[in-house]
mmCIF file of C-alpha atoms in Angstrom:
data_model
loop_
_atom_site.group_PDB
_atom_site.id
_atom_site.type_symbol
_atom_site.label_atom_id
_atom_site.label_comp_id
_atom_site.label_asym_id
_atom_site.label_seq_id
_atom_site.Cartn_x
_atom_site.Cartn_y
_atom_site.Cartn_z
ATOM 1 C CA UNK A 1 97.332 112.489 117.622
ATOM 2 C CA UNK A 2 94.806 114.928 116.531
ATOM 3 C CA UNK A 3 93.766 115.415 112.997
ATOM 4 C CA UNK A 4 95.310 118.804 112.814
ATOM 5 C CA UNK A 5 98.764 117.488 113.435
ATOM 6 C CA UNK A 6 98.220 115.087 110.049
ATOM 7 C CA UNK A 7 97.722 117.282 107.809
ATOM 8 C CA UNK A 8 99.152 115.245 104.957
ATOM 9 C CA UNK A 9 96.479 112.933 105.799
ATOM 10 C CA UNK A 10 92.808 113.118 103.754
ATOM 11 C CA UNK A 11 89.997 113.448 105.866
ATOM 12 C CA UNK A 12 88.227 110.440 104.824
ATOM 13 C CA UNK A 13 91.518 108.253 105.331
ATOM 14 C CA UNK A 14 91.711 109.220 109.162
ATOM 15 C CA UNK A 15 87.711 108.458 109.505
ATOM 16 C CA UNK A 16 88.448 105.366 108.209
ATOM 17 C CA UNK A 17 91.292 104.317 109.806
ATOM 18 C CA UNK A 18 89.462 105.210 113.093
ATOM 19 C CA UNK A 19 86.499 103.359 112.474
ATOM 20 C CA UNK A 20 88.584 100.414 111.348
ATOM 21 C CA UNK A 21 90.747 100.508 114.378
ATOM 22 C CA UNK A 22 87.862 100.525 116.606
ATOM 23 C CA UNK A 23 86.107 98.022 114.993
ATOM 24 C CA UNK A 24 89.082 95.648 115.382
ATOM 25 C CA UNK A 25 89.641 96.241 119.481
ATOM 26 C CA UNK A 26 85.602 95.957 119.423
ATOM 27 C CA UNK A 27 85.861 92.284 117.508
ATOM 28 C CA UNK A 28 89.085 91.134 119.818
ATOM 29 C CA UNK A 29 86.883 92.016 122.966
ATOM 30 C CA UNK A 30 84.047 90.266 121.977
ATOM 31 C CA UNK A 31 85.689 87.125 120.734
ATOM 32 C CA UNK A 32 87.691 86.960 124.123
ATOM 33 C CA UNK A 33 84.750 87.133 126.012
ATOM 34 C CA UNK A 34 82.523 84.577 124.102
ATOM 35 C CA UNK A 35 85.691 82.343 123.913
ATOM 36 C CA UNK A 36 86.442 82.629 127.662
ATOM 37 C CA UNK A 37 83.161 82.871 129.060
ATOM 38 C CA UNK A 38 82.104 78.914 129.163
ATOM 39 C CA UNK A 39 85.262 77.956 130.800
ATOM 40 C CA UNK A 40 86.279 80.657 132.930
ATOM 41 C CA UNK A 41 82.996 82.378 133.664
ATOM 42 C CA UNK A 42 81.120 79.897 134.794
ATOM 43 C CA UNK A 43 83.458 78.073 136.815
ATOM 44 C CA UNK A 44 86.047 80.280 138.293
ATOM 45 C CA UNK A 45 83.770 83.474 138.456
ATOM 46 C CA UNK A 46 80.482 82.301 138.857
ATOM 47 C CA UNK A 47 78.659 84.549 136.650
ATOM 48 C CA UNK A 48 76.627 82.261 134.558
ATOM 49 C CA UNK A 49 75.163 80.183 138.002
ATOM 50 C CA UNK A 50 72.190 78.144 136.884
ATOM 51 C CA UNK A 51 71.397 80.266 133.877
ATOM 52 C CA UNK A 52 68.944 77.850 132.897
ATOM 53 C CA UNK A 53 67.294 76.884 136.827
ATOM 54 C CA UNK A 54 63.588 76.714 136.730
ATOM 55 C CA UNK A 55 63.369 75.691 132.447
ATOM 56 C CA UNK A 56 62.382 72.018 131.676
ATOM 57 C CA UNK A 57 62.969 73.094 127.468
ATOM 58 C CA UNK A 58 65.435 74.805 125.387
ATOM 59 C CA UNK A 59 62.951 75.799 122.638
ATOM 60 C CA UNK A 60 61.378 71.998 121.445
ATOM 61 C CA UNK A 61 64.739 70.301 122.839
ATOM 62 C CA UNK A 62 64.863 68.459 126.168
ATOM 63 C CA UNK A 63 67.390 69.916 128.730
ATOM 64 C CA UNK A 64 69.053 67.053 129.300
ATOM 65 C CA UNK A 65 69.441 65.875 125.857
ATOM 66 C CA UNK A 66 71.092 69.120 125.248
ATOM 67 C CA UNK A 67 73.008 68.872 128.363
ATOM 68 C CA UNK A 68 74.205 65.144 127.199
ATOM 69 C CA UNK A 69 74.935 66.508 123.652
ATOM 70 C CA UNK A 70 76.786 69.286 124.494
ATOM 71 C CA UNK A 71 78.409 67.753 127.648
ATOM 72 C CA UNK A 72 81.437 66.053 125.448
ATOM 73 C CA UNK A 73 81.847 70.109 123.547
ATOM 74 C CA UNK A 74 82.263 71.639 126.908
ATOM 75 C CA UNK A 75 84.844 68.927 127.967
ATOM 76 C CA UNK A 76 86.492 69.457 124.750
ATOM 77 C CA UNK A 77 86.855 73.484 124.880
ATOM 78 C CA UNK A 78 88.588 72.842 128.369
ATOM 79 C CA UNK A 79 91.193 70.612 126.390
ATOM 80 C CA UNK A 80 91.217 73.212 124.124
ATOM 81 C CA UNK A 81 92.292 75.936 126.481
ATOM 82 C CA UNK A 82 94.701 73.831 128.088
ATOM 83 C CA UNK A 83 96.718 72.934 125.278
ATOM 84 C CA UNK A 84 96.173 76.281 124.002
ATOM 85 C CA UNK A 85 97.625 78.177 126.905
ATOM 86 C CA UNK A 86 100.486 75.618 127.000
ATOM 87 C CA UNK A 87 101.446 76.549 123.490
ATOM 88 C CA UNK A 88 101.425 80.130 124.315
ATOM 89 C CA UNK A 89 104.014 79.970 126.890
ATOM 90 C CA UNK A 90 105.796 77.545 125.399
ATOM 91 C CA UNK A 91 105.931 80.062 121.674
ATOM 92 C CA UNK A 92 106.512 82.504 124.376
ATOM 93 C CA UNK A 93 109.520 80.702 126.090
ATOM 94 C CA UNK A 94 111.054 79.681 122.458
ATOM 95 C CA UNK A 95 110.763 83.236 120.755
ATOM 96 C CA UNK A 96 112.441 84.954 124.168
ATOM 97 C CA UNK A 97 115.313 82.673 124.344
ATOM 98 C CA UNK A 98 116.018 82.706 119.943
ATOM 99 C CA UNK A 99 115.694 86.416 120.217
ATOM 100 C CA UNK A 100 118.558 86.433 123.366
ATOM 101 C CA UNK A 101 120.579 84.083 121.159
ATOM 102 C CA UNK A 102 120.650 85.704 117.797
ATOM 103 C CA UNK A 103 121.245 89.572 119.810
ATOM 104 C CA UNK A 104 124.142 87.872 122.384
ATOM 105 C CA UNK A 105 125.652 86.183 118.829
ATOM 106 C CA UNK A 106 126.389 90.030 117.679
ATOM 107 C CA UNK A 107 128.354 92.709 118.736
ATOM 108 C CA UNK A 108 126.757 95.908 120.228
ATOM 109 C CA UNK A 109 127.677 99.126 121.111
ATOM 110 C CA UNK A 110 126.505 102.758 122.416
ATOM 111 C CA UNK A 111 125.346 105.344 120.393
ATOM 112 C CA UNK A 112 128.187 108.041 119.565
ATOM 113 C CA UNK A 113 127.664 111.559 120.318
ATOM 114 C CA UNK A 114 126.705 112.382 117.114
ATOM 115 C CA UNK A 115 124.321 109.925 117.091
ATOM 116 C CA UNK A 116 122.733 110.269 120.279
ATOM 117 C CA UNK A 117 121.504 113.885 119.271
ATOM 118 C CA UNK A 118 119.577 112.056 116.123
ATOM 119 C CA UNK A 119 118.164 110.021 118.587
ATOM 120 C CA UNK A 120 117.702 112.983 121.191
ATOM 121 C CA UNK A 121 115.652 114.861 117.916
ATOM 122 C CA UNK A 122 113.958 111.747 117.118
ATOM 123 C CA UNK A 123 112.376 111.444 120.693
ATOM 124 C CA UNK A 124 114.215 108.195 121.594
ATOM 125 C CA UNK A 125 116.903 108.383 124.748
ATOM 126 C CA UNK A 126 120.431 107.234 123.652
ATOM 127 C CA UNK A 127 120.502 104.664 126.739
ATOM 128 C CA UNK A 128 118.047 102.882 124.991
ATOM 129 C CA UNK A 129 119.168 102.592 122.115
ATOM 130 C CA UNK A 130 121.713 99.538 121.061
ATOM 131 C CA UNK A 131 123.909 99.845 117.570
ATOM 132 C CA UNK A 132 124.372 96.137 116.176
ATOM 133 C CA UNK A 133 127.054 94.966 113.773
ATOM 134 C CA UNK A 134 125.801 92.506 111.457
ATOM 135 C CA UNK A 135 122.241 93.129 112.388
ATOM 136 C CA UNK A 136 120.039 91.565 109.298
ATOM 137 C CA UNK A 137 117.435 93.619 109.646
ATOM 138 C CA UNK A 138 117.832 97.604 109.735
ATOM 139 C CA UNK A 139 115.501 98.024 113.110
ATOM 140 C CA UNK A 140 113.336 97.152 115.511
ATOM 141 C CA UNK A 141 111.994 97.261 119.159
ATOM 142 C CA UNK A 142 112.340 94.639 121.558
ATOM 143 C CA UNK A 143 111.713 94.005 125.141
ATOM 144 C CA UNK A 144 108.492 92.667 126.807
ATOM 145 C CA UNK A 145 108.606 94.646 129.980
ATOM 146 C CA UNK A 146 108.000 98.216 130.603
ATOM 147 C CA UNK A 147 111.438 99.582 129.192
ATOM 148 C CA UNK A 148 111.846 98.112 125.840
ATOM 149 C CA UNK A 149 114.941 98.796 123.887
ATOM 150 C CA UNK A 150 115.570 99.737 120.579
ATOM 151 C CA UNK A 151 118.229 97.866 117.855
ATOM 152 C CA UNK A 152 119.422 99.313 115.159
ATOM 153 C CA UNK A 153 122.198 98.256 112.508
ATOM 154 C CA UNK A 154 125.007 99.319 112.713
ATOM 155 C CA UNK A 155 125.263 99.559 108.807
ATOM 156 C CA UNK A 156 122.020 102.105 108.932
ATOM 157 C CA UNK A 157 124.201 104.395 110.569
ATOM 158 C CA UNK A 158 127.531 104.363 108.800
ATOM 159 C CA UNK A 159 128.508 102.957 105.585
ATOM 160 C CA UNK A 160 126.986 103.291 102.337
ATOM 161 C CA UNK A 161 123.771 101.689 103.165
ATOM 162 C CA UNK A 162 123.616 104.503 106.134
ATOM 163 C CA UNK A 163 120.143 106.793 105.928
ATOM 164 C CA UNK A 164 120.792 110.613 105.045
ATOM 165 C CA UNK A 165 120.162 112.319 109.188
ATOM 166 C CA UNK A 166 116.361 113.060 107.935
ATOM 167 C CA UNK A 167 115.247 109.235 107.580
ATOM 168 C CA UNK A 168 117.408 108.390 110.071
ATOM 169 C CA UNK A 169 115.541 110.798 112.462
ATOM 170 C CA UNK A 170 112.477 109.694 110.808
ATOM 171 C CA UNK A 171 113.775 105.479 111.963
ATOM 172 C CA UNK A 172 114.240 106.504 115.297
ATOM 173 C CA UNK A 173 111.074 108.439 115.718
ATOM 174 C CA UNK A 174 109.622 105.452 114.609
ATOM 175 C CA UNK A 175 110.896 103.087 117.025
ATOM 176 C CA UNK A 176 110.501 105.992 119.878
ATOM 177 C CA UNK A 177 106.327 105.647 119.313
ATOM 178 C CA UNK A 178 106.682 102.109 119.755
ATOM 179 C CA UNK A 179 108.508 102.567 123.080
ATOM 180 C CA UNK A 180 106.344 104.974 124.301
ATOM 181 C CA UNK A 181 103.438 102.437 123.395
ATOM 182 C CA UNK A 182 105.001 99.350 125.009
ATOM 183 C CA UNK A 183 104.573 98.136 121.301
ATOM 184 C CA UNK A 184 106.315 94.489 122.125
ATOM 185 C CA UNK A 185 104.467 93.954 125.058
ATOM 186 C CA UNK A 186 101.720 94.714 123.307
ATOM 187 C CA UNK A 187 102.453 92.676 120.384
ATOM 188 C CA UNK A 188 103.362 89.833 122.854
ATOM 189 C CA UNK A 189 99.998 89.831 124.517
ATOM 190 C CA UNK A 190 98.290 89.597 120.736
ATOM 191 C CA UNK A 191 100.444 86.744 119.554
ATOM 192 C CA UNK A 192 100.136 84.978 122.902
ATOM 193 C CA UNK A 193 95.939 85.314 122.651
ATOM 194 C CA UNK A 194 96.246 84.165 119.469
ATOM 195 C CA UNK A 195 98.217 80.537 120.078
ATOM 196 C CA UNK A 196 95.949 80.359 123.588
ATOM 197 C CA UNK A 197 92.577 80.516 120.663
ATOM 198 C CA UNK A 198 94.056 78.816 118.191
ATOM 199 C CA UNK A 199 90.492 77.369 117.525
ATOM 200 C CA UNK A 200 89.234 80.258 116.920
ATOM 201 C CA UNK A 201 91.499 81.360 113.455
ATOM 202 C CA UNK A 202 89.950 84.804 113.818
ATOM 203 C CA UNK A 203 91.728 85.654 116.933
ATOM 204 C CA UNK A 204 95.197 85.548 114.797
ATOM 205 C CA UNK A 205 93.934 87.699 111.967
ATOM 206 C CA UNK A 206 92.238 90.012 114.248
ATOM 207 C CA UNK A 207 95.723 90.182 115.962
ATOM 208 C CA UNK A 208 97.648 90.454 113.398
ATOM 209 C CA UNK A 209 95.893 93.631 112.102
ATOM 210 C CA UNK A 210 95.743 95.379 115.350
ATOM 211 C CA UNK A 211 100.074 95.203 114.909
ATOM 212 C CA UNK A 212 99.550 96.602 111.406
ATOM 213 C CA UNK A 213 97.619 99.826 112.750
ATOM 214 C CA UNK A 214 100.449 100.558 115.486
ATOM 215 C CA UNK A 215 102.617 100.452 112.408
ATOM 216 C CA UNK A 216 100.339 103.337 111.075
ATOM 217 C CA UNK A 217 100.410 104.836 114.057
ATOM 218 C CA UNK A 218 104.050 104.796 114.378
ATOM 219 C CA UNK A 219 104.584 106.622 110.783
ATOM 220 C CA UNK A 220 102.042 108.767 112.300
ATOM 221 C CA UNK A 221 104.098 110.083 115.224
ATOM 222 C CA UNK A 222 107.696 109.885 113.196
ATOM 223 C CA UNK A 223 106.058 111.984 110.715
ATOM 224 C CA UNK A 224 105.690 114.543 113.453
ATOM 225 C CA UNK A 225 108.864 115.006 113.869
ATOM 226 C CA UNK A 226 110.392 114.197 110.554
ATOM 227 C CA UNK A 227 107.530 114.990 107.725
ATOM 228 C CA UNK A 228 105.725 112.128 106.124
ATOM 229 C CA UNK A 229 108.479 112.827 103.369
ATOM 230 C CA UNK A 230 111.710 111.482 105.075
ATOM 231 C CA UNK A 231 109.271 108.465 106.725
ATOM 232 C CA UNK A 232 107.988 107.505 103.386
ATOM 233 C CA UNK A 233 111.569 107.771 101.972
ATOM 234 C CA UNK A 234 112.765 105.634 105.015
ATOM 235 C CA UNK A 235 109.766 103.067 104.205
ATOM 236 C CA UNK A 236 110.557 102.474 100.609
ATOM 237 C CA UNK A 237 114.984 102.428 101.563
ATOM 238 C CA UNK A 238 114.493 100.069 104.427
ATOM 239 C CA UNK A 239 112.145 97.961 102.103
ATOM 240 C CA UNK A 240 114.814 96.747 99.817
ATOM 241 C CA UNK A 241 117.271 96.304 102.563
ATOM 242 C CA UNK A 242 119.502 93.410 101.227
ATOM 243 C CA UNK A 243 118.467 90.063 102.615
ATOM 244 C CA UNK A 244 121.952 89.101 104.628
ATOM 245 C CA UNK A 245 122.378 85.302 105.505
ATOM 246 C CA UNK A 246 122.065 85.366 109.281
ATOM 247 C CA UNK A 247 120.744 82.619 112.098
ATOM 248 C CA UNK A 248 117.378 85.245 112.424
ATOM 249 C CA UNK A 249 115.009 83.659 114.720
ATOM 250 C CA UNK A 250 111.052 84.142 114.251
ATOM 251 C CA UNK A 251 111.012 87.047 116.529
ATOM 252 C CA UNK A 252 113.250 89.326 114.324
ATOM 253 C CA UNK A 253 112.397 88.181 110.879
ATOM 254 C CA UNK A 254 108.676 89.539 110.919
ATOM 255 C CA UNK A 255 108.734 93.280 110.512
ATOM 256 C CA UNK A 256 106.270 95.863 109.318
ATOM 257 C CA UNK A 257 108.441 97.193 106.192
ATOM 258 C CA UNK A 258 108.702 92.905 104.937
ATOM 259 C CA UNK A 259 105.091 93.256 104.242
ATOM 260 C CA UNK A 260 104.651 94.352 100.603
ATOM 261 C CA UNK A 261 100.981 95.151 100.700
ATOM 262 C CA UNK A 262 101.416 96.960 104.403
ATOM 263 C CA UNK A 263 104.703 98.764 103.087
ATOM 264 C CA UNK A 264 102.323 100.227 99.849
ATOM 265 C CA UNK A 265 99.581 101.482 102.280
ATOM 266 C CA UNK A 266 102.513 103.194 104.353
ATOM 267 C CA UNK A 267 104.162 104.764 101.768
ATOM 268 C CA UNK A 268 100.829 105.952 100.078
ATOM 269 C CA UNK A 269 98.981 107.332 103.230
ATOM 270 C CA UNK A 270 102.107 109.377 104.007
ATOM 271 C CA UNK A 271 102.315 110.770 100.793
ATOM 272 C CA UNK A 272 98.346 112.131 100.906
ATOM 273 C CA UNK A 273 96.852 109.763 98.694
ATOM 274 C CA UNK A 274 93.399 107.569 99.953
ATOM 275 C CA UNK A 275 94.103 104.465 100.649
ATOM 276 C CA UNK A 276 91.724 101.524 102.728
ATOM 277 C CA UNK A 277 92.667 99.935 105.391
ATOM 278 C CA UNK A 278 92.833 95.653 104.244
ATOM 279 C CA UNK A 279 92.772 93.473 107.095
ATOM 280 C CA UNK A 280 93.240 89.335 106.795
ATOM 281 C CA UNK A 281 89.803 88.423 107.983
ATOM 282 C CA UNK A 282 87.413 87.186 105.415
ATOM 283 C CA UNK A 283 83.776 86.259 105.760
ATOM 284 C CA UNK A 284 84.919 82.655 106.251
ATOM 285 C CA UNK A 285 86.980 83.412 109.460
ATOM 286 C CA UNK A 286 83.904 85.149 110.843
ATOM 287 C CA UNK A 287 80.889 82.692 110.024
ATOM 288 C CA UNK A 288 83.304 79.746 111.406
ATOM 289 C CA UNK A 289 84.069 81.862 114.278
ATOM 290 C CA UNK A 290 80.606 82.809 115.632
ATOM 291 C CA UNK A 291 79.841 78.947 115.278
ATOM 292 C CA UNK A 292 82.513 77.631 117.110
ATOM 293 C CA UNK A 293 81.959 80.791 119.609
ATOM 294 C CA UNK A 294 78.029 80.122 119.588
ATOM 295 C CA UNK A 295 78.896 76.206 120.287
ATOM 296 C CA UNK A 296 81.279 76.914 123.162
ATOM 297 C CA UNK A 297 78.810 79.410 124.616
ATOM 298 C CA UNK A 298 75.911 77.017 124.637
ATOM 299 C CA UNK A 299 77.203 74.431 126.030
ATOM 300 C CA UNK A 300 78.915 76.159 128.945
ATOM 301 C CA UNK A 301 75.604 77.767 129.712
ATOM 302 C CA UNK A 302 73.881 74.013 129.294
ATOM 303 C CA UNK A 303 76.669 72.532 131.020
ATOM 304 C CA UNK A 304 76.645 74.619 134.406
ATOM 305 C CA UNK A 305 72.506 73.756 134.770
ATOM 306 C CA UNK A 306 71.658 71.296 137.475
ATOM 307 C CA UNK A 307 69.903 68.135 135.709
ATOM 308 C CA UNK A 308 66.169 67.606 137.323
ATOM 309 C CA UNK A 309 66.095 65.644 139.842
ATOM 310 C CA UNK A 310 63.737 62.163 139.485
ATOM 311 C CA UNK A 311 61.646 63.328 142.431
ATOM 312 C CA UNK A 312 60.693 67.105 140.871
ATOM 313 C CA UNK A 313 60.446 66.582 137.548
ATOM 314 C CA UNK A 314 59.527 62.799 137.259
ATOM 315 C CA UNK A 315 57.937 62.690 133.866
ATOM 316 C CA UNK A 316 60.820 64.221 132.256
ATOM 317 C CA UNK A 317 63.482 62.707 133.762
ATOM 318 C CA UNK A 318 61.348 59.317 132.733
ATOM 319 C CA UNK A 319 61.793 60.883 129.229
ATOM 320 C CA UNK A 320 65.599 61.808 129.108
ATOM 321 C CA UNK A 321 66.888 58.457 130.400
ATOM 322 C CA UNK A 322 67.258 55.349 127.601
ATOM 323 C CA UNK A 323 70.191 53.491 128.118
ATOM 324 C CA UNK A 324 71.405 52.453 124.968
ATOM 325 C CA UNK A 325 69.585 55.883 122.916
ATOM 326 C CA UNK A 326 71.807 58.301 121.320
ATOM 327 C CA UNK A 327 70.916 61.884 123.053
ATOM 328 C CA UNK A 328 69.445 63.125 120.145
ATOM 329 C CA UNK A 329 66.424 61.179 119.703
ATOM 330 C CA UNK A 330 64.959 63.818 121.930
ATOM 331 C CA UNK A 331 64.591 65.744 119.110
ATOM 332 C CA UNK A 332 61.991 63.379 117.422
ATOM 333 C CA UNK A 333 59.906 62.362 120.042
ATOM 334 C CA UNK A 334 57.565 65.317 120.353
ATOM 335 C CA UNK A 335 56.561 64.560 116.908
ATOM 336 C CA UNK A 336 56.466 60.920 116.817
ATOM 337 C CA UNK A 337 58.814 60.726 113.996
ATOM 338 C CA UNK A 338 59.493 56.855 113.804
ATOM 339 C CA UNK A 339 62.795 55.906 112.897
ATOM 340 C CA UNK A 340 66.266 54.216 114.507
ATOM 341 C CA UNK A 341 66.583 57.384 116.628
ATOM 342 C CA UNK A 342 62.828 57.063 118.299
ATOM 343 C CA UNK A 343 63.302 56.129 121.938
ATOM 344 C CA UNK A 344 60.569 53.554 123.546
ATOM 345 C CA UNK A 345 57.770 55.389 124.850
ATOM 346 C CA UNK A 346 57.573 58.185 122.412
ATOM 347 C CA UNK A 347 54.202 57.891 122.444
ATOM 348 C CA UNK A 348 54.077 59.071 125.995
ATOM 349 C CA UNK A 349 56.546 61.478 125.323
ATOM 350 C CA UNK A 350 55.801 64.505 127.618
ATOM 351 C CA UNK A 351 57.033 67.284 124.785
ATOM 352 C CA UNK A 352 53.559 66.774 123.080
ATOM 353 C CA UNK A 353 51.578 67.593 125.824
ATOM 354 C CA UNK A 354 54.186 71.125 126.597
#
């Protein structure tokens, strides 16, 4: 959408909002790749082949020593992986079959005539659109393929908790974007990156945020169609929908308008004020993620490097081998540091001559 179809929108909160969005697909690329590279690059793909072929050193360390004390990390990010891809599909697996239980518990119906031409305004066709009785939440889009469907309650339509037709436009516009978008299958892709990294926390937050700006973007389109008015009036309405006592699964009970601090920025964007974009990583999150990342890299690099052979590199390969010498006494011996970690030999040790 381009800036001239947001007008209600200041100039420096759509710069922002840009930059921030990019910044966010730009930091869930790179972790991916530094995350993924040691395992699947350099063993399925083959682009990392003897990074290292030719070098004796890693800066003052030994090769080998590195390759022995980085040997156990590598073995432990494959565990990693493994149990983290297990938990995705099995999160994946539990949240598809709570959601198919809590919606099959409820009765449905069609839209009614009336209805469907709110729905027709709003963007959203009535055959994909599913009216629940006793639904405890007022809406949301569901569906992991490539024709999601949209539930609403019934009581948003009819009753007294029912919307005036303006926010009820501006609901279904709402959930339209999100069709259009694939939103859940989006969404589903995040969360399931996000339990396959788990060791990385960053992933989540990272994640997590990208869902909050298609909630922006959402507003965005309904306000098209509706005015940022009726969407900000639908925001704050649907935000003190009554909490109803209902078997809600996981999958249904996280929604953008339960967020308090998401719900302000809504509201306050659409109604023209300035407002920056907050997202749930802290400094923390980074500097523990670009170790663990650094780590990982490393020692996949280290780990796909042929070790010298005895014959072509005798004097270190002499060196690198002490039974019963923790790896990283190879870090001493080029200075002669004495000491419990000093292998036999140091004084030979070919580092000081390199």
């Amino acid at each position: 959408m381009t800036d001239s179809a947001r007008p209600w929108l200041r100039a420096g909160t759509v710069h922002g909002e840009r930059r921030y969005q990019r910044l966010l697909v730009i930091g869930l690329a790179a972790i991916l790749l530094l995350s993924l590279v040691p395992v699947v690059g350099t063993h399925v793909l083959g682009l990392a082949d003897r990074p290292l072929s030719g070098s004796d050193h890693f800066g003052v360390m030994c090769l080998i020593a590195l390759h022995e004390l980085l040997a156990p990390v590598h073995q432990l990010l494959h565990v990693l992986v493994v149990v983290g891809g297990a938990w995705a599909l099995w999160d994946l697996a539990q949240r598809a079959w709570q959601t198919r239980r809590v919606l099959q518990g409820l009765p449905m119906r069609r839209l009614s005539a009336a209805e469907a031409m709110v729905a027709a305004q709003a963007g959203l066709p009535a055959a994909a659109v599913h009216v629940v009785h006793g639904l405890p939440i007022p809406a949301f889009t569901a569906g992991h393929g490539l024709r999601p469907r949209v539930y609403v309650a019934h009581a948003l339509l009819q009753g007294a908790e029912a919307l005036p037709a303006e926010e009820l436009t501006a609901v279904l516009a709402h959930e339209a974007a999100h069709v259009r978008r694939r939103d859940p299958l989006r969404f589903l892709l995040l969360r399931t990156l996000a339990r396959a990294l788990f060791w990385v926390p960053a992933v989540r937050a990272v994640s997590e945020d990208i869902a909050d700006e298609a909630e922006v973007i959402a507003d965005d389109a309904a306000s098209a169609v509706a005015g940022p008015i009726a969407v900000a009036s639908a925001l704050v309405k649907l935000g003190a929908w009554p909490q109803r006592e209902a078997p809600v699964a996981g999958p249904l009970a996280v929604v953008g308008f339960r967020r308090r601090d998401l719900l302000d920025r809504r509201v306050r964007r659409l109604l023209g004020e300035a407002y920056r974009p907050q997202g749930r990583l802290t400094t923390r999150a980074v500097v523990v993620a670009l170790l663990m990342l650094s780590v990982s890299t490393l020692s996949g690099i280290v780990d796909v490097h042929d070790l010298p052979a005895a014959a072509g590199h005798p004097a270190s390969h002499q060196h690198c081998e002490h039974d019963g010498v923790f790896a990283a006494a190879h870090l001493f011996c080029r200075w002669q540091v004495k000491g419990p970690l000093l292998p036999p030999g140091a004084s030979d040790c070919p580092h000081r001559h390199a």
